[in-house]
Amino acid sequence: MTGLKRLTGLASALRALGALAAAGLLAATAAVPSASAAGAAGAAPEPKAPKEFVALDRVDPTILQEMRYTTEHNFVGERIDGYRQPVCILTRPAAEALHRAQVGLLARGYTLKVYDCYRPQRAVDHFVRWAKDLDDERMKKEFYPLVDKSRLFADGYIAEKSGHSRGSTLDVTVVRLPAAPTRPYVPGEPQVECFRPQEERFPDNSLDMGTGFDCFDTLSHTDDPRIQGAQRANRDLLRGALAEQGFVNLPEEWWHFTFKPEPFPSTFFDFPVARSSVAGH
């Protein structure tokens, strides 16, 4: 009996020690966060836009938005870093000036349509990485058919900084009302050069400006003398409507305008293109 009691006591002691060890192990595990949890806890929060920025549709919901860099239909061929949602964000003075231009165009039977507005620095960095990868020419036939990719920096098509990142620059066109929707782009579909006649290139409800948006070609220069007739009139309509409200055109791109004076003339922001970036503004 004494031996049995001793064995029983030993078994009980071992069970108690095991319970204590297990409890200690669990406590140690709970005290040390997992690598994923630690990474999440230590991750820097996304930057937010200053209060001077606003979603364009909060100022003017009638302006059409076809935000190309949230899609694969752009010169890179994939969604661009930092574009979380297809929303145009601008500094408030630029958005209000664009609204004034829209009022004038609506009275004449037209509407503005934006392709791009504020652009985060991480998106510009994405463009730079792509431009340095000379083997990636998946969208060459449509967007830069006559330009050697090795010349994109030298010819000024790609740069390490963009006025878009300051918040008062946008890419924009004019659409005749009533506006027919532009059909969705199908990744991998046959490409047509961006300077081909409007009825041949990718369909866009824009007025015929002589080239498509983001066409890396000298025909995109706003005052290229080869652009005449209705195409010239359409470019002048766009430039005139925006110039009246303080926008300055970039001569190399008929679609590119900057509101002056810029609220942030030397600050390049990197908050993502998302409604959360301007929530509450």
Short mmCIF file of C-alpha atoms in Angstrom, two decimals:
data_model
loop_
_atom_site.label_atom_id
_atom_site.label_comp_id
_atom_site.label_asym_id
_atom_site.label_seq_id
_atom_site.Cartn_x
_atom_site.Cartn_y
_atom_site.Cartn_z
CA MET A 1 0.00 0.00 0.00
CA THR A 2 2.84 2.31 0.89
CA GLY A 3 4.44 1.71 -2.55
CA LEU A 4 1.14 2.36 -4.29
CA LYS A 5 0.71 5.61 -2.38
CA ARG A 6 4.21 6.67 -3.32
CA LEU A 7 3.54 5.95 -7.01
CA THR A 8 0.24 7.80 -6.87
CA GLY A 9 1.91 10.77 -5.17
CA LEU A 10 4.69 10.77 -7.78
CA ALA A 11 2.17 10.73 -10.61
CA SER A 12 0.28 13.62 -9.05
CA ALA A 13 3.47 15.60 -8.68
CA LEU A 14 4.45 14.97 -12.27
CA ARG A 15 1.00 16.09 -13.45
CA ALA A 16 1.31 19.28 -11.43
CA LEU A 17 4.78 19.99 -12.81
CA GLY A 18 3.48 19.38 -16.33
CA ALA A 19 0.61 21.78 -15.78
CA LEU A 20 2.95 24.42 -14.46
CA ALA A 21 5.33 23.97 -17.38
CA ALA A 22 2.48 24.21 -19.87
CA ALA A 23 1.18 27.33 -18.19
CA GLY A 24 4.62 28.87 -18.27
CA LEU A 25 5.04 28.03 -21.94
CA LEU A 26 1.68 29.55 -22.77
CA ALA A 27 2.50 32.65 -20.80
CA ALA A 28 5.80 33.04 -22.64
CA THR A 29 4.08 32.59 -25.98
CA ALA A 30 1.45 35.17 -25.10
CA ALA A 31 4.08 37.64 -23.98
CA VAL A 32 5.92 37.57 -27.34
CA PRO A 33 3.79 38.76 -30.31
CA SER A 34 4.00 36.87 -33.56
CA ALA A 35 6.16 38.27 -36.34
CA SER A 36 3.08 39.20 -38.37
CA ALA A 37 1.43 40.90 -35.43
CA ALA A 38 4.61 42.75 -34.58
CA GLY A 39 4.96 43.86 -38.21
CA ALA A 40 1.39 45.11 -38.31
CA ALA A 41 1.77 46.94 -35.02
CA GLY A 42 5.01 48.57 -36.15
CA ALA A 43 3.85 49.50 -39.65
CA ALA A 44 3.74 53.22 -40.30
CA PRO A 45 0.22 54.53 -40.95
CA GLU A 46 -0.59 55.66 -44.47
CA PRO A 47 -0.06 59.40 -44.97
CA LYS A 48 -3.20 61.52 -45.24
CA ALA A 49 -3.83 64.46 -47.52
CA PRO A 50 -3.60 67.95 -46.02
CA LYS A 51 -6.96 69.64 -45.43
CA GLU A 52 -6.43 71.70 -48.61
CA PHE A 53 -7.14 68.58 -50.72
CA VAL A 54 -10.58 67.36 -51.73
CA ALA A 55 -12.24 64.70 -53.88
CA LEU A 56 -13.33 66.42 -57.09
CA ASP A 57 -16.83 64.96 -57.03
CA ARG A 58 -17.43 66.69 -53.68
CA VAL A 59 -16.99 69.99 -55.54
CA ASP A 60 -18.50 69.04 -58.92
CA PRO A 61 -20.14 65.63 -59.41
CA THR A 62 -20.93 66.36 -63.09
CA ILE A 63 -17.31 66.14 -64.28
CA LEU A 64 -16.67 62.70 -65.76
CA GLN A 65 -13.85 60.59 -64.31
CA GLU A 66 -11.99 57.90 -66.25
CA MET A 67 -9.02 57.31 -63.98
CA ARG A 68 -6.70 55.36 -66.26
CA TYR A 69 -3.99 54.47 -63.73
CA THR A 70 -6.39 52.39 -61.65
CA THR A 71 -6.71 50.11 -64.70
CA GLU A 72 -4.38 48.19 -66.99
CA HIS A 73 -5.10 50.54 -69.90
CA ASN A 74 -2.06 52.77 -69.62
CA PHE A 75 1.48 52.86 -71.01
CA VAL A 76 2.77 50.52 -68.27
CA GLY A 77 0.05 47.92 -68.79
CA GLU A 78 -0.85 47.38 -65.13
CA ARG A 79 -2.51 49.17 -62.22
CA ILE A 80 -0.11 51.81 -60.92
CA ASP A 81 1.18 51.86 -57.33
CA GLY A 82 -0.76 54.12 -55.00
CA TYR A 83 -4.00 54.18 -57.01
CA ARG A 84 -6.40 52.45 -54.60
CA GLN A 85 -9.68 53.85 -55.95
CA PRO A 86 -10.74 55.57 -59.19
CA VAL A 87 -11.23 58.98 -57.59
CA CYS A 88 -9.86 62.36 -58.70
CA ILE A 89 -8.21 64.25 -55.82
CA LEU A 90 -7.08 67.86 -56.19
CA THR A 91 -6.26 70.85 -54.07
CA ARG A 92 -9.50 72.67 -53.36
CA PRO A 93 -8.58 75.81 -55.36
CA ALA A 94 -7.86 73.65 -58.43
CA ALA A 95 -11.10 71.69 -57.98
CA GLU A 96 -13.14 74.89 -57.63
CA ALA A 97 -11.50 76.41 -60.73
CA LEU A 98 -12.27 73.22 -62.66
CA HIS A 99 -15.88 73.49 -61.53
CA ARG A 100 -16.07 77.02 -62.94
CA ALA A 101 -14.71 75.79 -66.27
CA GLN A 102 -17.27 72.98 -66.24
CA VAL A 103 -20.16 75.42 -65.75
CA GLY A 104 -19.15 77.26 -68.91
CA LEU A 105 -18.75 74.07 -70.94
CA LEU A 106 -22.07 72.60 -69.78
CA ALA A 107 -23.81 75.70 -71.11
CA ARG A 108 -22.29 74.93 -74.52
CA GLY A 109 -23.27 71.25 -74.54
CA TYR A 110 -19.97 69.76 -73.33
CA THR A 111 -18.49 68.26 -70.18
CA LEU A 112 -14.97 67.84 -68.86
CA LYS A 113 -13.53 64.38 -68.28
CA VAL A 114 -10.43 63.74 -66.17
CA TYR A 115 -7.97 60.90 -66.79
CA ASP A 116 -5.65 61.65 -63.87
CA CYS A 117 -5.40 64.21 -61.07
CA TYR A 118 -3.21 64.09 -57.95
CA ARG A 119 -0.54 61.39 -58.40
CA PRO A 120 1.40 59.99 -55.42
CA GLN A 121 5.20 59.87 -55.54
CA ARG A 122 5.06 56.07 -55.31
CA ALA A 123 3.22 56.07 -58.65
CA VAL A 124 5.94 58.22 -60.21
CA ASP A 125 8.50 55.77 -58.81
CA HIS A 126 6.55 52.96 -60.51
CA PHE A 127 6.82 54.80 -63.84
CA VAL A 128 10.56 55.24 -63.34
CA ARG A 129 11.12 51.54 -62.59
CA TRP A 130 9.10 50.60 -65.66
CA ALA A 131 11.01 53.03 -67.90
CA LYS A 132 14.34 51.52 -66.80
CA ASP A 133 13.15 48.00 -67.68
CA LEU A 134 13.85 48.10 -71.41
CA ASP A 135 12.50 44.57 -71.90
CA ASP A 136 8.96 45.50 -70.85
CA GLU A 137 7.30 46.88 -73.98
CA ARG A 138 3.89 45.28 -73.62
CA MET A 139 2.04 48.57 -74.39
CA LYS A 140 4.51 50.03 -76.88
CA LYS A 141 2.35 49.69 -79.99
CA GLU A 142 -0.43 51.87 -78.57
CA PHE A 143 1.34 54.45 -76.41
CA TYR A 144 4.88 54.96 -77.77
CA PRO A 145 5.05 53.21 -81.16
CA LEU A 146 7.73 55.51 -82.64
CA VAL A 147 9.78 56.15 -79.49
CA ASP A 148 12.70 53.95 -78.44
CA LYS A 149 12.06 53.11 -74.79
CA SER A 150 15.66 53.96 -73.93
CA ARG A 151 14.83 57.60 -74.86
CA LEU A 152 11.88 58.09 -72.49
CA PHE A 153 13.90 60.06 -69.90
CA ALA A 154 15.97 62.04 -72.41
CA ASP A 155 12.89 63.00 -74.43
CA GLY A 156 10.99 64.11 -71.33
CA TYR A 157 8.22 61.52 -71.34
CA ILE A 158 9.22 60.12 -67.93
CA ALA A 159 10.78 62.01 -64.99
CA GLU A 160 11.57 61.25 -61.35
CA LYS A 161 9.24 64.01 -60.14
CA SER A 162 5.82 65.06 -61.42
CA GLY A 163 3.76 68.21 -60.98
CA HIS A 164 0.80 65.89 -60.42
CA SER A 165 2.23 65.02 -57.00
CA ARG A 166 1.78 68.63 -55.89
CA GLY A 167 -1.99 68.28 -56.25
CA SER A 168 -2.95 71.04 -58.70
CA THR A 169 -2.15 69.31 -62.01
CA LEU A 170 -4.55 67.12 -63.95
CA ASP A 171 -5.00 65.34 -67.27
CA VAL A 172 -8.32 66.27 -68.84
CA THR A 173 -10.35 66.34 -72.04
CA VAL A 174 -13.76 67.47 -73.33
CA VAL A 175 -16.74 65.23 -74.13
CA ARG A 176 -19.82 66.23 -76.12
CA LEU A 177 -23.16 65.73 -74.33
CA PRO A 178 -24.98 63.43 -74.02
CA ALA A 179 -21.88 61.38 -73.21
CA ALA A 180 -21.77 57.80 -74.43
CA PRO A 181 -19.78 55.60 -72.03
CA THR A 182 -16.31 54.42 -73.03
CA ARG A 183 -16.23 50.64 -73.23
CA PRO A 184 -13.99 48.81 -70.75
CA TYR A 185 -10.47 47.92 -71.81
CA VAL A 186 -9.81 44.19 -72.21
CA PRO A 187 -6.23 43.33 -71.14
CA GLY A 188 -4.34 41.76 -74.02
CA GLU A 189 -6.65 43.08 -76.72
CA PRO A 190 -5.02 44.12 -80.02
CA GLN A 191 -3.37 47.52 -79.80
CA VAL A 192 -3.71 50.40 -82.27
CA GLU A 193 -1.27 53.32 -82.45
CA CYS A 194 -2.42 56.30 -80.38
CA PHE A 195 -1.99 58.71 -83.31
CA ARG A 196 -4.20 56.77 -85.73
CA PRO A 197 -7.56 58.32 -86.77
CA GLN A 198 -10.05 58.42 -83.92
CA GLU A 199 -12.32 55.79 -85.45
CA GLU A 200 -9.40 53.31 -85.54
CA ARG A 201 -7.73 53.76 -82.12
CA PHE A 202 -9.10 52.60 -78.76
CA PRO A 203 -12.59 54.09 -78.39
CA ASP A 204 -12.89 57.14 -76.17
CA ASN A 205 -15.91 59.40 -75.80
CA SER A 206 -13.58 62.43 -75.87
CA LEU A 207 -13.76 64.93 -78.68
CA ASP A 208 -11.16 64.13 -81.34
CA MET A 209 -7.95 65.77 -80.15
CA GLY A 210 -5.74 64.24 -82.84
CA THR A 211 -4.20 61.60 -80.53
CA GLY A 212 -5.30 59.48 -77.63
CA PHE A 213 -4.46 60.32 -74.01
CA ASP A 214 -0.85 59.64 -72.95
CA CYS A 215 0.33 59.34 -76.53
CA PHE A 216 4.14 59.60 -76.46
CA ASP A 217 4.49 61.38 -79.79
CA THR A 218 5.13 64.92 -81.03
CA LEU A 219 1.58 64.98 -82.41
CA SER A 220 0.51 65.34 -78.77
CA HIS A 221 2.19 68.76 -78.60
CA THR A 222 -0.72 71.14 -78.14
CA ASP A 223 0.24 73.44 -81.02
CA ASP A 224 1.71 70.88 -83.40
CA PRO A 225 1.07 72.40 -86.85
CA ARG A 226 -0.13 69.07 -88.27
CA ILE A 227 -3.22 69.29 -86.05
CA GLN A 228 -5.80 71.28 -88.01
CA GLY A 229 -9.53 71.59 -88.58
CA ALA A 230 -11.87 70.06 -85.98
CA GLN A 231 -8.98 68.60 -83.99
CA ARG A 232 -7.39 72.05 -83.65
CA ALA A 233 -10.74 73.57 -82.66
CA ASN A 234 -11.25 70.89 -80.02
CA ARG A 235 -7.83 71.49 -78.47
CA ASP A 236 -8.46 75.23 -78.45
CA LEU A 237 -11.85 74.67 -76.80
CA LEU A 238 -10.24 72.72 -73.97
CA ARG A 239 -7.32 75.08 -73.49
CA GLY A 240 -9.50 78.19 -73.67
CA ALA A 241 -12.05 76.94 -71.14
CA LEU A 242 -9.33 76.08 -68.63
CA ALA A 243 -7.12 79.12 -69.24
CA GLU A 244 -10.06 81.38 -68.32
CA GLN A 245 -9.98 79.81 -64.85
CA GLY A 246 -6.24 79.99 -64.24
CA PHE A 247 -4.99 76.70 -65.71
CA VAL A 248 -1.74 76.62 -67.70
CA ASN A 249 -1.22 73.99 -70.38
CA LEU A 250 1.96 71.95 -70.76
CA PRO A 251 2.89 72.53 -74.44
CA GLU A 252 4.05 68.93 -74.95
CA GLU A 253 0.72 67.39 -73.86
CA TRP A 254 -2.65 68.72 -74.97
CA TRP A 255 -4.33 67.04 -71.96
CA HIS A 256 -2.02 68.35 -69.18
CA PHE A 257 -2.95 71.46 -67.14
CA THR A 258 -1.76 73.04 -63.88
CA PHE A 259 -3.75 75.50 -61.81
CA LYS A 260 -1.83 78.66 -60.89
CA PRO A 261 -0.90 79.77 -58.34
CA GLU A 262 -0.34 76.32 -56.84
CA PRO A 263 -1.02 76.00 -53.10
CA PHE A 264 1.94 73.59 -52.83
CA PRO A 265 4.44 74.66 -55.51
CA SER A 266 7.38 72.66 -54.15
CA THR A 267 5.85 69.78 -52.13
CA PHE A 268 5.55 66.30 -53.64
CA PHE A 269 3.01 64.24 -51.69
CA ASP A 270 2.73 60.45 -51.38
CA PHE A 271 -0.65 59.74 -49.79
CA PRO A 272 -2.62 57.10 -51.76
CA VAL A 273 -5.37 57.92 -54.25
CA ALA A 274 -8.30 56.86 -52.08
CA ARG A 275 -11.31 58.50 -50.49
CA SER A 276 -9.88 57.73 -47.07
CA SER A 277 -7.01 60.12 -47.84
CA VAL A 278 -9.41 63.08 -47.89
CA ALA A 279 -12.06 61.78 -45.51
CA GLY A 280 -13.65 64.64 -43.60
CA HIS A 281 -12.22 67.39 -45.81
#
